[in-house]
Each structure stands twice: as C-alpha cells, then as structure tokens.
Amino acid sequence: LVECFRFFEYILLYKDGVMFQIEQVTKLCSKIALTEPWDPYDIPANSTYEDQYYIGGPGDQIMVQEWSDRKPARKSESWVGVYTVKDCYPVQETYTKNSSVTTSTRFFDLQLGIADPSVFTPPSTCQAAQMRRMDDVC
C-alpha cells in the first residue's frame, strides 16, 4: 500500500480575507476564509523584554533580543519573538494557541521590499474556486 499525499501552495490575501489553496500537480484551487488578522511580524507595544544574546558562532555572530507576551501574573506566554538588535529583523516567532497547537516560524534570506508582487496574484484556475479546503491525502 503506497500512500498518496498532495502538496499545496497557499496565497493569503488579508485585505480580501481569503486564502487560496493551490494543488501543485493539478493546479486545482480552492478558497478558504481567513479568520485571523494579518501579523506584521513586529514587536508589539505591550511586549515583555526577555533576554538579549548572540546567535551564531565565534567570529560570525548576530545580537538578538527575545520578547514575549508574558505578563508578571502569568507563568507562561502564548507568543515569543526573537529579533536582531540592528534593524529589528525577525529571526523566529512561536505562537501557542492551545495545548495542542503551536506554530513556529523561522525567518531566513530576508530582503527589503517585494521583488515580484505577482507572487500574490492567484493563478487563473482560482477564478472559479469554491469555498472549501482540499484534503492532503489523495
């Protein structure tokens, strides 16, 4: 028995409140409503400073700061972000939604601006997309 999995590209258009799910082989497309607001990947104004340290090795280090949404009355946090001290580039963000859902995002090869804005244009197969999520398994 050989399992079959499908792979998807996702285009998230927060202003329109929609995410396009594009199957990579057939290019079939579906739409899914976005329910969460855009995350600007910044340090929110009410964040708690946690630590400052270097990442990397000898002679090749970058100083970063760690921030969270931890409040003094709470023992844990639902968000932790690590950012470079110089220019405040995101390095890693971790969100814990509940005891079984945690999302960790790592950032690399960052560039200022968007070199090709067409990456946010859904393909023509998405024009007639239905509001449903496609399954991962064939």
Tab-separated table of C-alpha atoms in Angstrom:
chain	number	residue	atom	x	y	z
A	1	LEU	CA	0.000	0.000	0.000
A	2	VAL	CA	1.522	3.293	-1.142
A	3	GLU	CA	0.187	6.426	0.474
A	4	CYS	CA	-0.507	9.416	-1.712
A	5	PHE	CA	-0.080	12.947	-0.445
A	6	ARG	CA	-0.845	16.210	-2.178
A	7	PHE	CA	1.225	19.348	-1.823
A	8	PHE	CA	-0.167	22.863	-1.871
A	9	GLU	CA	0.881	26.444	-2.388
A	10	TYR	CA	-1.027	28.995	-0.334
A	11	ILE	CA	-1.641	32.638	-1.241
A	12	LEU	CA	-3.001	34.653	1.683
A	13	LEU	CA	-4.755	37.916	0.802
A	14	TYR	CA	-5.568	39.522	4.139
A	15	LYS	CA	-7.213	42.636	2.686
A	16	ASP	CA	-9.713	40.360	0.916
A	17	GLY	CA	-9.989	37.973	3.871
A	18	VAL	CA	-9.259	34.934	1.696
A	19	MET	CA	-6.586	32.274	1.304
A	20	PHE	CA	-6.148	30.359	-1.955
A	21	GLN	CA	-5.072	26.712	-1.696
A	22	ILE	CA	-3.421	25.565	-4.950
A	23	GLU	CA	-2.672	21.868	-5.522
A	24	GLN	CA	0.817	21.691	-7.026
A	25	VAL	CA	0.314	18.925	-9.613
A	26	THR	CA	-3.179	19.623	-10.980
A	27	LYS	CA	-3.236	23.367	-10.133
A	28	LEU	CA	-6.771	22.891	-8.759
A	29	CYS	CA	-7.648	25.779	-6.486
A	30	SER	CA	-9.958	26.333	-3.538
A	31	LYS	CA	-10.707	29.327	-1.332
A	32	ILE	CA	-10.650	29.427	2.446
A	33	ALA	CA	-11.824	32.364	4.567
A	34	LEU	CA	-9.079	33.957	6.651
A	35	THR	CA	-10.255	34.321	10.238
A	36	GLU	CA	-7.051	35.625	11.846
A	37	PRO	CA	-5.777	39.185	11.296
A	38	TRP	CA	-2.512	39.949	9.498
A	39	ASP	CA	0.545	39.528	11.721
A	40	PRO	CA	3.048	42.292	10.926
A	41	TYR	CA	5.959	40.279	12.432
A	42	ASP	CA	6.983	43.055	14.758
A	43	ILE	CA	7.421	43.529	18.486
A	44	PRO	CA	4.002	44.582	19.834
A	45	ALA	CA	3.963	47.714	22.009
A	46	ASN	CA	2.909	45.829	25.166
A	47	SER	CA	5.592	43.115	24.875
A	48	THR	CA	7.848	41.967	27.700
A	49	TYR	CA	11.612	42.073	27.156
A	50	GLU	CA	13.017	38.619	27.983
A	51	ASP	CA	16.697	38.475	27.037
A	52	GLN	CA	19.492	39.643	24.735
A	53	TYR	CA	22.101	37.230	23.380
A	54	TYR	CA	24.231	36.315	20.384
A	55	ILE	CA	23.326	33.641	17.848
A	56	GLY	CA	25.939	32.072	15.598
A	57	GLY	CA	29.498	31.062	16.307
A	58	PRO	CA	32.860	32.713	17.017
A	59	GLY	CA	33.543	35.478	14.509
A	60	ASP	CA	30.098	35.061	12.920
A	61	GLN	CA	27.532	36.285	15.425
A	62	ILE	CA	24.450	38.472	15.457
A	63	MET	CA	22.991	40.018	18.604
A	64	VAL	CA	19.284	39.350	19.078
A	65	GLN	CA	16.610	40.208	21.608
A	66	GLU	CA	13.822	37.941	22.788
A	67	TRP	CA	10.371	39.368	23.542
A	68	SER	CA	7.104	37.772	24.668
A	69	ASP	CA	3.533	38.500	25.682
A	70	ARG	CA	4.252	37.177	29.195
A	71	LYS	CA	2.700	39.201	31.970
A	72	PRO	CA	4.034	39.153	35.549
A	73	ALA	CA	0.906	37.361	36.836
A	74	ARG	CA	1.245	34.562	34.256
A	75	LYS	CA	3.891	31.872	34.249
A	76	SER	CA	3.825	31.193	30.505
A	77	GLU	CA	3.311	33.082	27.297
A	78	SER	CA	1.429	32.441	24.048
A	79	TRP	CA	3.909	34.366	21.854
A	80	VAL	CA	7.713	34.590	21.860
A	81	GLY	CA	9.655	36.515	19.214
A	82	VAL	CA	13.384	36.798	18.529
A	83	TYR	CA	14.627	39.821	16.535
A	84	THR	CA	18.000	41.230	15.534
A	85	VAL	CA	19.109	44.213	17.624
A	86	LYS	CA	20.287	46.018	14.480
A	87	ASP	CA	17.300	46.771	12.207
A	88	CYS	CA	14.868	44.549	14.200
A	89	TYR	CA	14.671	41.764	11.602
A	90	PRO	CA	12.577	38.783	12.739
A	91	VAL	CA	14.578	35.599	13.423
A	92	GLN	CA	11.921	33.358	14.968
A	93	GLU	CA	8.372	33.633	16.280
A	94	THR	CA	6.482	30.976	18.209
A	95	TYR	CA	2.735	31.097	18.883
A	96	THR	CA	0.995	28.679	21.217
A	97	LYS	CA	-2.735	28.688	20.522
A	98	ASN	CA	-3.620	25.928	22.986
A	99	SER	CA	-2.060	22.795	24.474
A	100	SER	CA	-2.029	21.014	21.101
A	101	VAL	CA	-1.419	23.804	18.544
A	102	THR	CA	1.924	25.620	18.359
A	103	THR	CA	3.245	27.430	15.292
A	104	SER	CA	6.941	28.208	14.991
A	105	THR	CA	8.200	30.400	12.146
A	106	ARG	CA	11.872	30.865	11.321
A	107	PHE	CA	12.997	33.666	9.016
A	108	PHE	CA	15.974	33.485	6.656
A	109	ASP	CA	17.278	35.068	3.430
A	110	LEU	CA	15.299	38.232	4.197
A	111	GLN	CA	15.226	41.081	1.685
A	112	LEU	CA	13.662	44.514	1.929
A	113	GLY	CA	10.581	45.027	-0.211
A	114	ILE	CA	8.809	42.671	-2.586
A	115	ALA	CA	10.853	41.968	-5.720
A	116	ASP	CA	7.947	40.325	-7.580
A	117	PRO	CA	4.452	41.413	-6.452
A	118	SER	CA	2.884	38.944	-8.913
A	119	VAL	CA	3.509	36.171	-6.353
A	120	PHE	CA	0.326	37.455	-4.677
A	121	THR	CA	-1.783	37.063	-7.836
A	122	PRO	CA	-3.703	33.773	-7.760
A	123	PRO	CA	-3.476	31.710	-10.971
A	124	SER	CA	-6.393	31.714	-13.420
A	125	THR	CA	-7.570	28.343	-12.035
A	126	CYS	CA	-8.583	30.215	-8.869
A	127	GLN	CA	-11.138	32.472	-10.568
A	128	ALA	CA	-13.889	29.855	-10.156
A	129	ALA	CA	-12.582	28.418	-6.871
A	130	GLN	CA	-15.085	27.035	-4.368
A	131	MET	CA	-15.024	27.948	-0.659
A	132	ARG	CA	-13.657	24.678	0.760
A	133	ARG	CA	-10.379	23.143	1.921
A	134	MET	CA	-8.829	20.335	-0.149
A	135	ASP	CA	-7.604	17.204	1.647
A	136	ASP	CA	-3.883	16.434	1.956
A	137	VAL	CA	-4.420	12.767	1.087
A	138	CYS	CA	-5.356	11.672	-2.448
